PDB file of C-alpha atoms in Angstrom:
ATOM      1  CA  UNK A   1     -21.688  -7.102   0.643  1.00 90.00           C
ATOM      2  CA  UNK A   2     -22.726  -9.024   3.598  1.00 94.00           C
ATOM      3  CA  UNK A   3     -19.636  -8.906   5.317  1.00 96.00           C
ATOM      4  CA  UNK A   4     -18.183 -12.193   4.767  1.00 96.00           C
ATOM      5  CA  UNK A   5     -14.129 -12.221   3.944  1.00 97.00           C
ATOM      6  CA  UNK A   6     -13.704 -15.484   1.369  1.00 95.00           C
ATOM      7  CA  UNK A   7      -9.773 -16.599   0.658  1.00 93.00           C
ATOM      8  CA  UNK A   8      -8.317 -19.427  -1.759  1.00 90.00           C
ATOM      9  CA  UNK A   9      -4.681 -20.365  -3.533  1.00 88.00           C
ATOM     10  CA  UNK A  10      -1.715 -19.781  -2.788  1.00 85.00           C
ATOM     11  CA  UNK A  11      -1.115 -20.572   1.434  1.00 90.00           C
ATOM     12  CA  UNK A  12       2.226 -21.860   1.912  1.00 88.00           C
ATOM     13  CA  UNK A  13       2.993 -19.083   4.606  1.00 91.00           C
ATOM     14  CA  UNK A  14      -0.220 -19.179   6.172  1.00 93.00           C
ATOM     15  CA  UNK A  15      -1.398 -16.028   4.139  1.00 90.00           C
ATOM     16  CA  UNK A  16      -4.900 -17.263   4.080  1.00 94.00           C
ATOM     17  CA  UNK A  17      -5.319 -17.364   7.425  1.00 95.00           C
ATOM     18  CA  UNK A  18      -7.189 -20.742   7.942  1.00 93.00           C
ATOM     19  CA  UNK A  19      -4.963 -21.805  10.784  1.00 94.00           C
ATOM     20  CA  UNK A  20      -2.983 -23.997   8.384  1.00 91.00           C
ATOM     21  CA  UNK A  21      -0.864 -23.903   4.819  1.00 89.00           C
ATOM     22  CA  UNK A  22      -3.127 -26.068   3.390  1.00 85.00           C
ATOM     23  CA  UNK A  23      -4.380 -24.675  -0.181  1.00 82.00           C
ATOM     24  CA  UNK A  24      -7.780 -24.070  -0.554  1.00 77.00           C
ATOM     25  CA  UNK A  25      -9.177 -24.285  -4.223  1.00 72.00           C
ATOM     26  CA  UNK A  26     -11.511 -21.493  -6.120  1.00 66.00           C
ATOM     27  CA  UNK A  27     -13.712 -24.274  -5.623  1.00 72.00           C
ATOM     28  CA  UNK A  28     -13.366 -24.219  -1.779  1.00 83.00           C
ATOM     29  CA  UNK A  29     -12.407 -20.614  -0.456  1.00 90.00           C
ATOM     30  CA  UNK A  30     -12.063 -20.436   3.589  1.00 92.00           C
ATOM     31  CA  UNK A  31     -14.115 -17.986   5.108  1.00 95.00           C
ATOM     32  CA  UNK A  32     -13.092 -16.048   8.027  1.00 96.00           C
ATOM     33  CA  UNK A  33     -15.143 -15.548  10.863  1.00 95.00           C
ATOM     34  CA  UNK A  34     -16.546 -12.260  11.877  1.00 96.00           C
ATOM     35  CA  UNK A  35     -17.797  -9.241   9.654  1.00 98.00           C
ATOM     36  CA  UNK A  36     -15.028  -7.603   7.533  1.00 98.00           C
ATOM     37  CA  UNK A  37     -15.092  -4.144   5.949  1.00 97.00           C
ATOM     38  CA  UNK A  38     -11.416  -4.150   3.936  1.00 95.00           C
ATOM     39  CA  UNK A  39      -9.192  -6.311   2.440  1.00 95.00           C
ATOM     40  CA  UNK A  40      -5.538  -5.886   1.035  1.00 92.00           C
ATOM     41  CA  UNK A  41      -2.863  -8.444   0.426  1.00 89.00           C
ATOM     42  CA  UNK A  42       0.876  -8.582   0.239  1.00 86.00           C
ATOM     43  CA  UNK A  43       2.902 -10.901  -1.642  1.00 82.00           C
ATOM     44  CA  UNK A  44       2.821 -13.377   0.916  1.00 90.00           C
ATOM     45  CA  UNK A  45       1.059 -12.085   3.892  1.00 94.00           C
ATOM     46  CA  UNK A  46      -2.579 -10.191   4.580  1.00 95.00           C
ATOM     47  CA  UNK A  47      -4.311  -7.272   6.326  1.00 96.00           C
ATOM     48  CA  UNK A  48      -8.085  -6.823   6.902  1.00 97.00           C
ATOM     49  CA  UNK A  49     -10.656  -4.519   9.031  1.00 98.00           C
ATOM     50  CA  UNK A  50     -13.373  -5.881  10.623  1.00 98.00           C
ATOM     51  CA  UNK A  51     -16.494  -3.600  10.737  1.00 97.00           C
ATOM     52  CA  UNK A  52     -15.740  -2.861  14.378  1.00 97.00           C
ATOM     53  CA  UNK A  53     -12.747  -1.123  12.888  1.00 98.00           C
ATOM     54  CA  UNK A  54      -9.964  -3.313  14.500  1.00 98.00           C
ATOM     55  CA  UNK A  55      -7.115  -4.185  12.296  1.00 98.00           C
ATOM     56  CA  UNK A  56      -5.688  -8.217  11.739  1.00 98.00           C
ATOM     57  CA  UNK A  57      -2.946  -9.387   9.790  1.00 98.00           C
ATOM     58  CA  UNK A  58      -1.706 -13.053   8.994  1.00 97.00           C
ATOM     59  CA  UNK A  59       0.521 -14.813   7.070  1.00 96.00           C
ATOM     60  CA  UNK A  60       4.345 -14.233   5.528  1.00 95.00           C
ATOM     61  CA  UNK A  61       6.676 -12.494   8.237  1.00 97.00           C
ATOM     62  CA  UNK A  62       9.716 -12.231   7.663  1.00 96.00           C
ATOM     63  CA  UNK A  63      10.235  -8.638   7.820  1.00 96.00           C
ATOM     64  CA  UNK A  64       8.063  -8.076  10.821  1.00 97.00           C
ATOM     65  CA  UNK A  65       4.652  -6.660   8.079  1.00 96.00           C
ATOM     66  CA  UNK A  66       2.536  -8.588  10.476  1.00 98.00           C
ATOM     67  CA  UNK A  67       2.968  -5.916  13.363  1.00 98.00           C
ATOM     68  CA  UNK A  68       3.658  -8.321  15.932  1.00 98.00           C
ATOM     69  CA  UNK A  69       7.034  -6.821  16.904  1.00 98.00           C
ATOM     70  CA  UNK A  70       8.429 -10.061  15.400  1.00 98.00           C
ATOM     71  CA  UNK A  71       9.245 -11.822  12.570  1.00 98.00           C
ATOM     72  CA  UNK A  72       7.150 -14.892  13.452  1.00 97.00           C
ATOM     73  CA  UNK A  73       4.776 -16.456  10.853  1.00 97.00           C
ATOM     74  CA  UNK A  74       0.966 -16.551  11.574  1.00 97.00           C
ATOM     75  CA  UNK A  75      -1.691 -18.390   9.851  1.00 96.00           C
ATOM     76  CA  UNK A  76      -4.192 -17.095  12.059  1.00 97.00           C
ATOM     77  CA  UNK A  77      -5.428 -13.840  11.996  1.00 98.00           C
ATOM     78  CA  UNK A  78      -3.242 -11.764  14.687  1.00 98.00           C
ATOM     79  CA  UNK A  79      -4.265  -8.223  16.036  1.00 98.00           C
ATOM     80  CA  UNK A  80      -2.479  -5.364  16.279  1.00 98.00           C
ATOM     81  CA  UNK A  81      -4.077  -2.586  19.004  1.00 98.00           C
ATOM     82  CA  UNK A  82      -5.926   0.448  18.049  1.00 98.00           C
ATOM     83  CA  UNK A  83      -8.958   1.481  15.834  1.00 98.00           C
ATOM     84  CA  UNK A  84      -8.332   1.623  11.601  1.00 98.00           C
ATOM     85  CA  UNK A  85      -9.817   2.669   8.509  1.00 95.00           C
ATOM     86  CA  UNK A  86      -7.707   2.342   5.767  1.00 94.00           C
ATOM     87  CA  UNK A  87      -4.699  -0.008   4.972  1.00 94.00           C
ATOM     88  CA  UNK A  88      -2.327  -0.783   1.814  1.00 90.00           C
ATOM     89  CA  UNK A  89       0.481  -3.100   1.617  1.00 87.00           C
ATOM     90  CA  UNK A  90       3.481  -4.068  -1.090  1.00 82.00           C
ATOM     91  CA  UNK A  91       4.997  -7.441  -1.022  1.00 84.00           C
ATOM     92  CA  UNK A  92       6.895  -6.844   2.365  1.00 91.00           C
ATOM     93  CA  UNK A  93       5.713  -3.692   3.679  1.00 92.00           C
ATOM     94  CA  UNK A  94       2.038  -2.602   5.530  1.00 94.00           C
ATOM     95  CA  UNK A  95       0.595   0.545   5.812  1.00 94.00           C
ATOM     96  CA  UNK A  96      -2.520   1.761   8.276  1.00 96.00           C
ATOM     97  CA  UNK A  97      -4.498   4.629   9.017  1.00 96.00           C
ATOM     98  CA  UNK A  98      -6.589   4.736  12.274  1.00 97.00           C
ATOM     99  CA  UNK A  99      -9.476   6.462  13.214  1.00 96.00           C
ATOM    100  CA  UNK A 100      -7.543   9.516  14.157  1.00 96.00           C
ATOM    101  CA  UNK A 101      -5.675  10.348  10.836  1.00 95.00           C
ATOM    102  CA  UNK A 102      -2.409   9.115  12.081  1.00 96.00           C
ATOM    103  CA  UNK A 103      -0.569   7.129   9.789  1.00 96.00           C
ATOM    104  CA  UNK A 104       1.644   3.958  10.411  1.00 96.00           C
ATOM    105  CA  UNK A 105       3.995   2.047   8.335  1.00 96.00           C
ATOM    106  CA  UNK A 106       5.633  -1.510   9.357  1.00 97.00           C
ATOM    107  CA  UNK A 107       7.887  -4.100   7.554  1.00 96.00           C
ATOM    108  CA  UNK A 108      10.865  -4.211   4.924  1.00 94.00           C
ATOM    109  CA  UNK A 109      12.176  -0.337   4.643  1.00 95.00           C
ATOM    110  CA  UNK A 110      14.788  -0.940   2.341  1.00 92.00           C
ATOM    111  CA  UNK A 111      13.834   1.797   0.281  1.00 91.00           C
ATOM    112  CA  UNK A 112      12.917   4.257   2.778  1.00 93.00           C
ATOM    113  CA  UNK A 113       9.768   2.642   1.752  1.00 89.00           C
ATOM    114  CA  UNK A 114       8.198   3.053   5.222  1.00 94.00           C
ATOM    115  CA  UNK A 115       8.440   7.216   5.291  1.00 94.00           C
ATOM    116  CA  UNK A 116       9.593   6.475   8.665  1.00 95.00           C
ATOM    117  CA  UNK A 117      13.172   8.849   7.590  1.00 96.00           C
ATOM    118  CA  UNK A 118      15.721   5.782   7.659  1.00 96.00           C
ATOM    119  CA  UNK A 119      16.081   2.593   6.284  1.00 96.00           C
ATOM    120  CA  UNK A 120      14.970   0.474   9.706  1.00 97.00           C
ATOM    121  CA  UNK A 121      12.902  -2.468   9.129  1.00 97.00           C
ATOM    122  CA  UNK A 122      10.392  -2.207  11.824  1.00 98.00           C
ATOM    123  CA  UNK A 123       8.162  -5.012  13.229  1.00 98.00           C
ATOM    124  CA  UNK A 124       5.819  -2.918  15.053  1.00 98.00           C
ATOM    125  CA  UNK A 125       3.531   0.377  14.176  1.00 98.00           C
ATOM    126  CA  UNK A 126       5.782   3.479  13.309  1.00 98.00           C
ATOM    127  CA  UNK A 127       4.136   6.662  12.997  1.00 97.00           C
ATOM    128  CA  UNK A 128       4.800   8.779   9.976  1.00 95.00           C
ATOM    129  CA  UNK A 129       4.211  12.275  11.706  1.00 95.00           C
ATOM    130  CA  UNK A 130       1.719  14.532  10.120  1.00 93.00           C
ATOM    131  CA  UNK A 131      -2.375  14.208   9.920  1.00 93.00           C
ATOM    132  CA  UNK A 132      -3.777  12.409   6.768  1.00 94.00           C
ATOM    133  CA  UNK A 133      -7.109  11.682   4.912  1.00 92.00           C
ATOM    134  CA  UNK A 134      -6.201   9.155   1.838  1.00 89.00           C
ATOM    135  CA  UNK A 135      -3.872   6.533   1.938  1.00 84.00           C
ATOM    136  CA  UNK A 136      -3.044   4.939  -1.370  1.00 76.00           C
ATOM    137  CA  UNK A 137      -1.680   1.310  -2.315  1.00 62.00           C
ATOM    138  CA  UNK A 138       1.837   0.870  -3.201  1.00 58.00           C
ATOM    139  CA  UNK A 139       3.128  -1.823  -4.732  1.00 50.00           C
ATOM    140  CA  UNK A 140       6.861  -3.499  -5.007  1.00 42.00           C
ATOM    141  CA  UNK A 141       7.292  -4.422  -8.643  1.00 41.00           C
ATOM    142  CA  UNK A 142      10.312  -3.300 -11.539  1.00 39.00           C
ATOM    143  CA  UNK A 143      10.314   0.339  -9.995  1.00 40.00           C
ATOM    144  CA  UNK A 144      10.852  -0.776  -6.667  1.00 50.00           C
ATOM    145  CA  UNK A 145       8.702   0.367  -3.651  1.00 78.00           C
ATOM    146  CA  UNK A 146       6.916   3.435  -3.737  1.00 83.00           C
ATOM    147  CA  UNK A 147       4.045   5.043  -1.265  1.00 87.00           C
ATOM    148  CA  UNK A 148       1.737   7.893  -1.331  1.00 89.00           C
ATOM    149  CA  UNK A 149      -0.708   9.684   0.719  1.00 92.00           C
ATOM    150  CA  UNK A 150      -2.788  12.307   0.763  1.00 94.00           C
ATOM    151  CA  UNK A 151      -3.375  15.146   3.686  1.00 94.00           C
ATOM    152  CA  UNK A 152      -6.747  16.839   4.005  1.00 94.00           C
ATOM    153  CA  UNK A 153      -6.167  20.138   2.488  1.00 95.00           C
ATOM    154  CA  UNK A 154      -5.220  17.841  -0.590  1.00 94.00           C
ATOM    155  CA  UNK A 155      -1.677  18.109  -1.073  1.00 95.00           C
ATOM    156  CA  UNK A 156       0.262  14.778  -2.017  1.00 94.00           C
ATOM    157  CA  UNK A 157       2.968  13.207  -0.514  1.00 95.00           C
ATOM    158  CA  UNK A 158       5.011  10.442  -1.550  1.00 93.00           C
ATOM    159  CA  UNK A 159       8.157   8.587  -0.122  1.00 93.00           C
ATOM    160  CA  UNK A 160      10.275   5.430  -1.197  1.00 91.00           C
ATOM    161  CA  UNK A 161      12.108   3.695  -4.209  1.00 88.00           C
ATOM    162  CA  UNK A 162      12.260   6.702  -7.546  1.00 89.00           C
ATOM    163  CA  UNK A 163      14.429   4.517  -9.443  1.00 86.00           C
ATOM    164  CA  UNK A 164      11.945   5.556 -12.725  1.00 85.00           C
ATOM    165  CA  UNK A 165      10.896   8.760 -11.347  1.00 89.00           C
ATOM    166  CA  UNK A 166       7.731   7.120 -10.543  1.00 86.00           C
ATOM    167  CA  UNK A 167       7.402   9.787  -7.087  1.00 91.00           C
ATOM    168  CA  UNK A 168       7.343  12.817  -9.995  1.00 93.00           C
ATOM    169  CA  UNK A 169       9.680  14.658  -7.770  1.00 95.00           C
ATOM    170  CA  UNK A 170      11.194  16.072 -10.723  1.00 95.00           C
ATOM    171  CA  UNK A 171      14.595  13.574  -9.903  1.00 94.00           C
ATOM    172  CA  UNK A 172      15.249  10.169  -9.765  1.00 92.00           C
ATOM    173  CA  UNK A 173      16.203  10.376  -5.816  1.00 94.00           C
ATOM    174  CA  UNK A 174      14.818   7.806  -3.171  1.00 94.00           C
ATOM    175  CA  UNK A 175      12.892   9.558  -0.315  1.00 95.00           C
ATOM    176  CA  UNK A 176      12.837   7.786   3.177  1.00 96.00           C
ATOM    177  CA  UNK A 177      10.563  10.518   4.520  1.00 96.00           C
ATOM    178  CA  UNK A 178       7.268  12.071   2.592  1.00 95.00           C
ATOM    179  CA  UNK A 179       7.724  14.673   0.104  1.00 96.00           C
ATOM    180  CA  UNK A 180       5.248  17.183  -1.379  1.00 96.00           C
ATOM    181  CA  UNK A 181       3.948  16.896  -5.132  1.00 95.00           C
ATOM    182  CA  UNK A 182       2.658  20.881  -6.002  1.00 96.00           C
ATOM    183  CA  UNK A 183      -1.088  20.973  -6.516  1.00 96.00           C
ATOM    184  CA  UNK A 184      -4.252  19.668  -5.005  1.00 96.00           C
ATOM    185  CA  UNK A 185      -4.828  15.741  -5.224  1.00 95.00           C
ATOM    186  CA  UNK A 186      -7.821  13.338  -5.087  1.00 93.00           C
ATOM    187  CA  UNK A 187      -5.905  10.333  -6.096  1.00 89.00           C
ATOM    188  CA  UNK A 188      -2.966   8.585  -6.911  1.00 89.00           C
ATOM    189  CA  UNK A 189      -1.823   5.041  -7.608  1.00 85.00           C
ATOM    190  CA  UNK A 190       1.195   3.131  -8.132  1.00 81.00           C
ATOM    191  CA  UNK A 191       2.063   0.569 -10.505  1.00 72.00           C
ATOM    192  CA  UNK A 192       5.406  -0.145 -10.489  1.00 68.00           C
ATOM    193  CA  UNK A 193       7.467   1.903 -12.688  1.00 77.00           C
ATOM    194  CA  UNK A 194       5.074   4.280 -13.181  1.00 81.00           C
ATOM    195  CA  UNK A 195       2.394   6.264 -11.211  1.00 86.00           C
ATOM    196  CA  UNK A 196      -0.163   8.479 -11.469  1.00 87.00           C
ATOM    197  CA  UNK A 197      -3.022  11.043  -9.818  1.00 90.00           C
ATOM    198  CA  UNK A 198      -5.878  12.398 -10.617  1.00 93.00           C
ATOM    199  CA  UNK A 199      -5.973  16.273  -8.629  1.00 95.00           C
ATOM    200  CA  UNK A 200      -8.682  18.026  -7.624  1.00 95.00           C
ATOM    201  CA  UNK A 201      -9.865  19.829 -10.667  1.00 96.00           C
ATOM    202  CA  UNK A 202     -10.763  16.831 -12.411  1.00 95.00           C
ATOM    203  CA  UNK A 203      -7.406  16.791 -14.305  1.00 95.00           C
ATOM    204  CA  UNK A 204      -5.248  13.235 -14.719  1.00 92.00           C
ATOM    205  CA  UNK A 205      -1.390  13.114 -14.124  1.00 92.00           C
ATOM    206  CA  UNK A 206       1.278  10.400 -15.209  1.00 89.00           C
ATOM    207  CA  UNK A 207       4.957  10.188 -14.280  1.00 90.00           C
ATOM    208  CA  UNK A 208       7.713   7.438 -13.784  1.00 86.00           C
ATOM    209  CA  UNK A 209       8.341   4.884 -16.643  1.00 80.00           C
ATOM    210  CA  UNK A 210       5.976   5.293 -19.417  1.00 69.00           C
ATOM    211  CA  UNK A 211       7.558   2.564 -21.905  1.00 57.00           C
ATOM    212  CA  UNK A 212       9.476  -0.398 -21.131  1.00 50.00           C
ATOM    213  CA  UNK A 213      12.471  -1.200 -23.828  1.00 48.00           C
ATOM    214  CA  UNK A 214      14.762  -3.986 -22.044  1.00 53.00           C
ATOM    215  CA  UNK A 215      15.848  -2.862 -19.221  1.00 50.00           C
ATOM    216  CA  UNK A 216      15.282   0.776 -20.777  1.00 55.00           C
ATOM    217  CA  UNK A 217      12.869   2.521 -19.840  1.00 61.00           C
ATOM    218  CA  UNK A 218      11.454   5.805 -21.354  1.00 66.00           C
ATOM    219  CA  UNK A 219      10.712   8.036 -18.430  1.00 76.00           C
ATOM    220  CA  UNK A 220       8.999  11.449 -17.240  1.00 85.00           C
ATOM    221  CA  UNK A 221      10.174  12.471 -13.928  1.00 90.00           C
ATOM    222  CA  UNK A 222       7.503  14.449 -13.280  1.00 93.00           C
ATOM    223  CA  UNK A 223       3.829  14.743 -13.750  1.00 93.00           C
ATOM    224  CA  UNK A 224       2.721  14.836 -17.162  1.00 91.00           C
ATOM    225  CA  UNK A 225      -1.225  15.512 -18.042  1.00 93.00           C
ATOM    226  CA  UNK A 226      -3.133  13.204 -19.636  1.00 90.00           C
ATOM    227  CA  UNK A 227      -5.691  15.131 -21.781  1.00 90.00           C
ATOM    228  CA  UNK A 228      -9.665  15.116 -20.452  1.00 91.00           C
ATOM    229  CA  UNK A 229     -11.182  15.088 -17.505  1.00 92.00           C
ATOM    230  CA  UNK A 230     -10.707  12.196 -14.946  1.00 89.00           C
ATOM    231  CA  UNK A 231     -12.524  10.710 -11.848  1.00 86.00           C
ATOM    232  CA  UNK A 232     -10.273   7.813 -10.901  1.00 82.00           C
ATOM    233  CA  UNK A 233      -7.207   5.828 -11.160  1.00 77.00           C
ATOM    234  CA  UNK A 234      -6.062   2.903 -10.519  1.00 72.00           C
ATOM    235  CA  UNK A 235      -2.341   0.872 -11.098  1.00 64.00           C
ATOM    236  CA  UNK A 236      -1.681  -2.575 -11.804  1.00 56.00           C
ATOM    237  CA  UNK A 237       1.534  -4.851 -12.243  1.00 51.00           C
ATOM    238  CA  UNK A 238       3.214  -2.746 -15.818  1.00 48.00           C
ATOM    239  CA  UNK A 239      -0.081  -0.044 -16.466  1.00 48.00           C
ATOM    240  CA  UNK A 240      -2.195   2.394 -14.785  1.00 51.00           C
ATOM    241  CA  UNK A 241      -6.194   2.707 -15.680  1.00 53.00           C
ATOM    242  CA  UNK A 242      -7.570   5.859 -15.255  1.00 54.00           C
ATOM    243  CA  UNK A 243     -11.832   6.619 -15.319  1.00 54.00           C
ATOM    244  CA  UNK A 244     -13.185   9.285 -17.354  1.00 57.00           C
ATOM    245  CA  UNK A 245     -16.432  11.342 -15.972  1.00 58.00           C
TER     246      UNK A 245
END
């Protein structure tokens, strides 16, 4: 709560950002200089805000997620221009929204991942065209790599890997530029396989791969309500959590 940004384990790419790949212990977290507001990490690389609203990445590069319009490692904390408020990441991709309610995407794009409307890997800031007000983690696990956000008059928009269903676009069809999920949304999460929302009425959504049996899974392609009333969800690696009111 003070502002103070605290990293340990794994560091072999410099994700830490101590200016080294030396491992730090739980014992022995590094702590980062400055006054930090956010937080998100990749599989092997990082992205913060400081309270001044200016956005730094470090660590794992290979696909150009640190912004740097290269594919260069850093285990320093490198900037990249502009003023932010919200970020999200998957293993090999980075998403940012500044100030402004523009949204960029950078990094691996293999799955139209990026909503950028190709498959381009991109090293530096892309602009996803459109004005937004909630971006949402995404994550790169069994369903692939899937992204959402969410434009202020509420509609839902999601792009990327569908290889469960898990955008609920009634279809199992990857999207490398944002499509529209009907209704009015207040939160969504991926995990995966599966996803879910929470709209604006209070009422919780699932779609994507519900049960895992193999390599089969049992899937809803589109949103299917979960009975109550619901104030927030969140996904994890296999499972989504959702908070009752």
């Amino acid at each position: 709560t003070d502002g103070h940004l605290l990293m340990s384990g794994f560091n072999s790419n410099g994700n830490l950002g101590s200016n080294s790949t030396k491992y730090y212990g739980f014992d022995s977290p590094f702590q980062h200089a400055g006054s930090w507001s956010q937080v998100v990490l990749g599989g092997e690389h990082t992205m913060a805000i400081r309270t001044d609203g200016t956005l730094w990445t470090w660590g794992r590069n290979s696909y150009g997620q640190l912004g740097q319009g290269n594919i260069t490692d850093y285990s320093s904390p490198v900037q990249i221009p502009g003023s932010w408020n919200q970020i999200a990441t998957n293993t090999y991709s980075s998403f940012a929204m500044k100030t402004d309610n523009t949204l960029w995407a950078w990094g691996d794009n293999s799955s139209g991942n990026l909503g950028t409307g190709n498959y381009t890997d991109y090293s530096s800031p892309v602009q996803i065209p459109g004005t937004w007000q909630k971006l949402f983690q995404s994550n790169a696990l069994i369903g692939g790599v899937s992204a959402g956000a969410i434009r202020p008059d509420g509609t839902l928009w999601v792009w990327g890997s569908n290889k469960y269903g898990n955008l609920g676009t009634n279809n199992t069809t990857y999207y490398n530029s944002p499509v529209q999920l009907p209704g009015s949304w207040a939160q969504v999460a991926f995990s995966g396989p599966g996803s879910g929302g929470v709209k604006s009425d209070g009422t919780g959504w699932t779609w994507g791969a519900s049960v895992m049996s193999g390599y089969v899974p049992v899937t809803n392609s589109s949103p299917v309500q979960v009975a109550g009333s619901w104030v927030q969800i969140n996904g994890g690696e296999g499972g989504s959590g959702i908070k009752k009111e």
